[in-house]
Structure formats: C-alpha cells, structure tokens
XYZ file of N, CA, C and O in Angstrom:
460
model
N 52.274 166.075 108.065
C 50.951 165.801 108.621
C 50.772 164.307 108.894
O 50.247 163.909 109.934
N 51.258 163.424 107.860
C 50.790 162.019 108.207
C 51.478 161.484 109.408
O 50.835 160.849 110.244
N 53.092 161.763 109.578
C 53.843 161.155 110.291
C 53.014 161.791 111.403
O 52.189 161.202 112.100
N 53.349 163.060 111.465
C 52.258 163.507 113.369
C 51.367 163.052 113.225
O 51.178 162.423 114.266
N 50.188 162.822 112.283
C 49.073 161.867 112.640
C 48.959 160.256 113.353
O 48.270 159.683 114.198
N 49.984 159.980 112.523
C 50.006 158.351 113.239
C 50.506 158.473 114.550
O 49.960 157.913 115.500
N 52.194 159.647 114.727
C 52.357 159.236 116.323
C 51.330 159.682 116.752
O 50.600 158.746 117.075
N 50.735 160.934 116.987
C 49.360 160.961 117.574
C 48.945 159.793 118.071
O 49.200 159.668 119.269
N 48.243 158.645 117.431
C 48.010 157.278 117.556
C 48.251 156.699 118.292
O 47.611 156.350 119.284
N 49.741 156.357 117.785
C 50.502 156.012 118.651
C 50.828 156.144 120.229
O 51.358 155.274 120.920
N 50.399 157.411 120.644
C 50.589 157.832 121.998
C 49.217 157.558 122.476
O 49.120 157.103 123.616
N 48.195 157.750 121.824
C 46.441 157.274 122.313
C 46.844 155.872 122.719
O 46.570 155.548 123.874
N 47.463 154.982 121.929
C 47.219 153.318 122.576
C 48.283 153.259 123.740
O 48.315 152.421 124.641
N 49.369 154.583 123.492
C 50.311 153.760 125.155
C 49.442 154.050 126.120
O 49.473 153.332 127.120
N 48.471 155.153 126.059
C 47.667 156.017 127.247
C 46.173 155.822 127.390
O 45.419 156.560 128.024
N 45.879 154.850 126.790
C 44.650 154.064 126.781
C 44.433 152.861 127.273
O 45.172 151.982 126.829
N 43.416 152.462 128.282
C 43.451 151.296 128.775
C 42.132 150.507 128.605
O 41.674 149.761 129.470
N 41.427 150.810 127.098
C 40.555 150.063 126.583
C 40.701 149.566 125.407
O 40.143 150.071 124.433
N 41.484 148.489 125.324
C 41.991 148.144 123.908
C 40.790 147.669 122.988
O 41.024 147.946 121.812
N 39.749 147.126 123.152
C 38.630 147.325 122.150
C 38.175 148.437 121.135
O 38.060 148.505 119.911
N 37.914 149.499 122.483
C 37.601 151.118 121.904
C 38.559 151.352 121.075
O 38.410 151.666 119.894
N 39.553 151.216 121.633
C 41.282 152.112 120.839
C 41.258 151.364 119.528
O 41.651 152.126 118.645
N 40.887 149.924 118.956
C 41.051 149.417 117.634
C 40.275 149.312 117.067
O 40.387 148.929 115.902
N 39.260 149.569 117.555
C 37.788 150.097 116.824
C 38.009 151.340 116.240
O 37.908 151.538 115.029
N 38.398 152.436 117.311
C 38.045 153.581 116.969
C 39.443 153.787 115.345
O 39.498 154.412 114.285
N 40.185 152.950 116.014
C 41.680 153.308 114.542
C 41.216 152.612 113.689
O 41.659 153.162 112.681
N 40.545 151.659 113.302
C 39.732 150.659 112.180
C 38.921 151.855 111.653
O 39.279 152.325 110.573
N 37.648 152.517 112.425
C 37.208 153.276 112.018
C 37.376 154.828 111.063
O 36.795 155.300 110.086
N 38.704 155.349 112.126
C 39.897 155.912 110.952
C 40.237 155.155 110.029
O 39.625 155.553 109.038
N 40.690 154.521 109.835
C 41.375 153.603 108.750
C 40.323 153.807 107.226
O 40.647 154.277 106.135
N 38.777 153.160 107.762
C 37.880 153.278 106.594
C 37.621 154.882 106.301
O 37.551 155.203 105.114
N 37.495 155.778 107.172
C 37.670 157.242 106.889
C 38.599 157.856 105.760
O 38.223 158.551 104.816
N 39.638 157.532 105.999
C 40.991 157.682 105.533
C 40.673 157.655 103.616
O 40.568 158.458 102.689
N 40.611 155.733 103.932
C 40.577 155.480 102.723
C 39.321 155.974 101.638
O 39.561 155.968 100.430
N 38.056 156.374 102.118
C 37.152 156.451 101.547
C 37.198 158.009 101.046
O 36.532 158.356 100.070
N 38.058 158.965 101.804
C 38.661 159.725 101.254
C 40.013 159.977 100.006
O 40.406 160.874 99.260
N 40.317 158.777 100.310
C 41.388 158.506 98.929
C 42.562 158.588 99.500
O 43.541 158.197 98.865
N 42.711 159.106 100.800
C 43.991 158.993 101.214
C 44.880 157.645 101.917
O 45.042 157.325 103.094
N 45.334 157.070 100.710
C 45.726 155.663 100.414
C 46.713 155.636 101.943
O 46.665 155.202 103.094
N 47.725 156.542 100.886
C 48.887 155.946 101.909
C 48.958 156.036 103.394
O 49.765 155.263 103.910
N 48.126 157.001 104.376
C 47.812 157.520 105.482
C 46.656 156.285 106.229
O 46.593 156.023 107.430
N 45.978 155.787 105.331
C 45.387 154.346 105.609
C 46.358 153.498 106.202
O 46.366 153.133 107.377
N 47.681 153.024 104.767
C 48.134 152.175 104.881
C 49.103 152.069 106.182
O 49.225 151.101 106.933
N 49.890 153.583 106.256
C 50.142 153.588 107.256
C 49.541 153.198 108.762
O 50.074 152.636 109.717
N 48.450 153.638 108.601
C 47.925 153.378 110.314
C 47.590 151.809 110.274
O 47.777 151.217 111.338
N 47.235 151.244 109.455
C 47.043 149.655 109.382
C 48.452 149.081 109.879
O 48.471 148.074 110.588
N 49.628 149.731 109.500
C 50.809 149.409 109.592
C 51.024 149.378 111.028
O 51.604 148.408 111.516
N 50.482 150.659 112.004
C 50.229 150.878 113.386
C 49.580 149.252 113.994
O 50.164 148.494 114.768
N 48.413 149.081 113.451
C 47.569 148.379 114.356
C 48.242 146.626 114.091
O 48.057 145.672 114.846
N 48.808 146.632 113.165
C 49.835 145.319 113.191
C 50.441 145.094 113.746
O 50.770 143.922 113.935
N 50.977 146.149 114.370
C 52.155 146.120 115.607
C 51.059 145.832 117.339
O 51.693 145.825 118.395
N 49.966 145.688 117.367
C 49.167 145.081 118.552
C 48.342 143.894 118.514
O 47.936 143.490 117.425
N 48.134 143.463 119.284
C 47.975 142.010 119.331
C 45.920 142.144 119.126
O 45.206 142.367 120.103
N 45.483 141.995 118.018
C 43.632 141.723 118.619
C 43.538 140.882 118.690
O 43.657 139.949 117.896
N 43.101 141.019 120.440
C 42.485 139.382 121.037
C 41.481 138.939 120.259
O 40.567 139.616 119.788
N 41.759 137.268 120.079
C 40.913 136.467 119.371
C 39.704 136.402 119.486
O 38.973 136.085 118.547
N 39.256 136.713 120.746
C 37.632 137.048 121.154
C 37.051 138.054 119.972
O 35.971 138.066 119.382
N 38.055 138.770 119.891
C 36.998 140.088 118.681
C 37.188 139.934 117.508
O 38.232 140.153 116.893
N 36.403 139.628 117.193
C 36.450 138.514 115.636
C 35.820 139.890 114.863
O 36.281 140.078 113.737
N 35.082 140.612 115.218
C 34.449 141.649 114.164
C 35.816 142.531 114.065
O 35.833 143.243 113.060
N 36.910 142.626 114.861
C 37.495 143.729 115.017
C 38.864 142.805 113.814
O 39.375 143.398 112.864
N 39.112 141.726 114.085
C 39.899 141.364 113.331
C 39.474 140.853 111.888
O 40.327 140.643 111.026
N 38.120 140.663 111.663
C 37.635 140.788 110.591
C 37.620 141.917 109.215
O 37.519 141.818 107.992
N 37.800 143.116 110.310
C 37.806 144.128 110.047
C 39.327 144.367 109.626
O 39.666 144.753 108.507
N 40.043 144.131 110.497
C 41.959 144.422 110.064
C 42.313 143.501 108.915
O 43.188 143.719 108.077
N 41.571 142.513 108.979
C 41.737 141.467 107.667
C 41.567 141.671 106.303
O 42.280 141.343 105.356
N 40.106 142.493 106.372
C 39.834 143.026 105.318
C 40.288 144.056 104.579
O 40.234 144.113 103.350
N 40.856 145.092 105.495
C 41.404 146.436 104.976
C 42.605 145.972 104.676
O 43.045 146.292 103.572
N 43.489 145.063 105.605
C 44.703 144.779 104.782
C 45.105 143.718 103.552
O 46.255 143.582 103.135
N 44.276 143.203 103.196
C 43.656 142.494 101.849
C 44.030 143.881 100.741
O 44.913 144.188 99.941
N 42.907 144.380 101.212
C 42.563 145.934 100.370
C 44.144 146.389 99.843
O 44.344 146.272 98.634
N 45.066 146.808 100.542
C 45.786 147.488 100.440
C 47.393 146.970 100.493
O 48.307 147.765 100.274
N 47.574 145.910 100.729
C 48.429 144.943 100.702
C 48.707 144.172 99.252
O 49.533 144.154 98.340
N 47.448 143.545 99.663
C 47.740 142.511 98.454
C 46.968 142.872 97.212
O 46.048 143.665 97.410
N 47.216 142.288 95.462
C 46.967 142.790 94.556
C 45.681 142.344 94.674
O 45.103 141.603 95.469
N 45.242 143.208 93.322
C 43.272 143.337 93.347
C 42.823 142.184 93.464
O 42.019 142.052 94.387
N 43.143 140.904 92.605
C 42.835 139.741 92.157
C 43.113 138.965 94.055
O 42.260 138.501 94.812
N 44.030 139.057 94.183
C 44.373 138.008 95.883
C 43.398 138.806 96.817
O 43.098 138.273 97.886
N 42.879 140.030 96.512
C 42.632 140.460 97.530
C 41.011 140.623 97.889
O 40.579 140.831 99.022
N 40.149 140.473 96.589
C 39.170 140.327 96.306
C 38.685 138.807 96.743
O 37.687 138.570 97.425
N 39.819 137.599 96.080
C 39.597 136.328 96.546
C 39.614 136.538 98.164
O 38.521 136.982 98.516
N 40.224 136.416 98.910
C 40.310 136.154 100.136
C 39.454 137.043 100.667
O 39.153 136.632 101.788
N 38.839 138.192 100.391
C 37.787 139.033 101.074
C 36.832 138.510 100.408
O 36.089 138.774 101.353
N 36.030 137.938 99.556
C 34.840 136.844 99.281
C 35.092 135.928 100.432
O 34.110 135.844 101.170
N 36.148 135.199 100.810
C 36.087 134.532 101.574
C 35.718 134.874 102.706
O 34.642 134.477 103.153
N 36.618 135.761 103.470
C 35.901 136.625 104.866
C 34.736 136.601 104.726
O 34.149 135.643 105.230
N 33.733 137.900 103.807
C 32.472 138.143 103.664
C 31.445 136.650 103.349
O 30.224 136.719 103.487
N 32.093 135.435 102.948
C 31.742 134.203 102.907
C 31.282 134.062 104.233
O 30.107 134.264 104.538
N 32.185 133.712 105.061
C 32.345 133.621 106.487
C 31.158 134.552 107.087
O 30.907 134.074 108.193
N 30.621 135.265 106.935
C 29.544 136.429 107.349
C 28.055 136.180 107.203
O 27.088 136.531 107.877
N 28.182 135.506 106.173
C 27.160 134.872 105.037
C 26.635 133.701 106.052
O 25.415 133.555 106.140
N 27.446 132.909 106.776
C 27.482 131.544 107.388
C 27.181 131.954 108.733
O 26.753 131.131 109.542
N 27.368 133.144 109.036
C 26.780 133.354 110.501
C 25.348 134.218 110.574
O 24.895 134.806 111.556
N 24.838 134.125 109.382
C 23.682 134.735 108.970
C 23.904 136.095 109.496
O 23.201 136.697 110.308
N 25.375 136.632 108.706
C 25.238 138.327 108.894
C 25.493 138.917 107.195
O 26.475 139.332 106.578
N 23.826 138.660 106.815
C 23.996 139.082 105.035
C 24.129 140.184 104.862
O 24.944 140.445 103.977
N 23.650 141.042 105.356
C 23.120 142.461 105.537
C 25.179 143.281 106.426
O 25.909 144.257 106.256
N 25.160 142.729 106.805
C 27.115 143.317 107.159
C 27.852 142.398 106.037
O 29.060 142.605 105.928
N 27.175 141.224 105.029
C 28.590 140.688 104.110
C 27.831 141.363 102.752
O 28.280 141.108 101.634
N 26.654 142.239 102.924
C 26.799 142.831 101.264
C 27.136 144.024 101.812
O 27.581 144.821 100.986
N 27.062 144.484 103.133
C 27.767 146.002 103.088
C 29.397 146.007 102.829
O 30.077 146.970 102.473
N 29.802 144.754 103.089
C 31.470 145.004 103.347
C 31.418 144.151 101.898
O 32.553 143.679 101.850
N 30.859 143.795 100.945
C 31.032 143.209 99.641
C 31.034 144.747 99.067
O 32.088 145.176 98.598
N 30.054 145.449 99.093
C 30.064 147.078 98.223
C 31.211 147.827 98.989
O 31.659 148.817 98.411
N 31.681 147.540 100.048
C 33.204 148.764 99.995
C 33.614 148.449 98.934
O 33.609 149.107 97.894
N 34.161 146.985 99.205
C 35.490 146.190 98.517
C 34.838 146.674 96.793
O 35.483 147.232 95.906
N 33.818 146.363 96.765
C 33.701 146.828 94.925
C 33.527 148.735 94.890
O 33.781 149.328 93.842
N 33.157 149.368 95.928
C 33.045 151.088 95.835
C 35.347 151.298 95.723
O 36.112 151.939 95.002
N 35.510 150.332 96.892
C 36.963 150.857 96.774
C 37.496 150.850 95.634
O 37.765 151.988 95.251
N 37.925 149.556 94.498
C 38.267 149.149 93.818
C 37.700 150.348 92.529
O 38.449 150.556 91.574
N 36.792 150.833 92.593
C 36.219 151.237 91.418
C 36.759 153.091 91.758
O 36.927 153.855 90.808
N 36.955 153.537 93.178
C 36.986 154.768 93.278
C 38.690 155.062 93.216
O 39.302 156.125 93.122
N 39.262 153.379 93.331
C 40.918 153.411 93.208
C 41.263 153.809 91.663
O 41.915 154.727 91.168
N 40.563 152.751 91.144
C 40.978 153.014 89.383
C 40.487 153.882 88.562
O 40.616 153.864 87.338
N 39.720 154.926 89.416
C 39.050 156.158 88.779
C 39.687 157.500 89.033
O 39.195 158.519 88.549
C-alpha cells in the first residue's frame, strides 16, 4: 500500500502543471498521514517532496516542509529547537494565531508519538 501510494504521487507531480497546488496538497497529506500515526508513510512522502525544488517565493509552503521534516528527521530535542525557531519567525510577522497553531502540533505530535 505505501509504495503504490507514494508512486501514485509521484505520477500526480509529472502530470501536473501547478506546482503550488501539487505541494500544498502533498504537505497537506503529509499532516494527514502523521496525525493518524502513520509515521513511516509521512516520512516517506516528505522524502518525495525533497526531491522538488519549492520556489523561494512560497515561504508558507516551505515553512511547512521545514517543519514536518524537523518532526521526523531530526531527534526530539534538535527538532523542537529549530521549530521554536521557525514558529519564532511567525511570531515576527505577526502570525500568532498560525505560530501557536503549529506550536500545539509540534507538542500534540510529540505527546501522541510517545503514547
């Protein structure tokens, strides 16, 4: 199931010619995924969207790839630091209200991982 899920994916971005929509919509899987618990099927598709380039213009979209791969990459302690930092960054563009929603994943994830 996972492997056909991702090529699935995979064939949406060769046959898609809105690359915004297409890494939105797999970001959006991505938090699906995980909030279901299904770690490794996350990690995988994050693994997908590494392999494409998000233009620097979309800062919410790479904000977003930043954060999930924090999550799942790196250990709790590195990964918590550097996502305070992101959600820091959020804080400074007076978006409090999107840096305490993406502060409660990062503490809902962490707490629904070790449970």
């Amino acid at each position: 199931m996972t492997l056909k899920y991702v090529e699935s994916w995979k064939i949406f971005f060769l046959h898609n010619d809105n690359l915004h929509n297409t890494i939105a919509a797999l970001e959006n899987d991505i938090e699906i995924t995980s909030d279901r618990r299904e770690y490794e099927l996350a990690r995988e598709l994050l693994d997908l969207l590494s392999d494409f380039n998000i233009p620097s213009d979309e800062l919410l979209l790479r904000f977003k790839f930043s954060f999930f791969k924090n999550l799942f990459f790196k250990k709790q302690a590195e990964a918590v630091k550097l996502n305070n930092q992101l959600i820091e960054t959020l804080r400074l563009m007076n978006s409090n209200q999107l840096a305490s929603a993406y502060n409660e994943y990062m503490s809902t994830f962490y707490q629904n991982k070790l449970s």
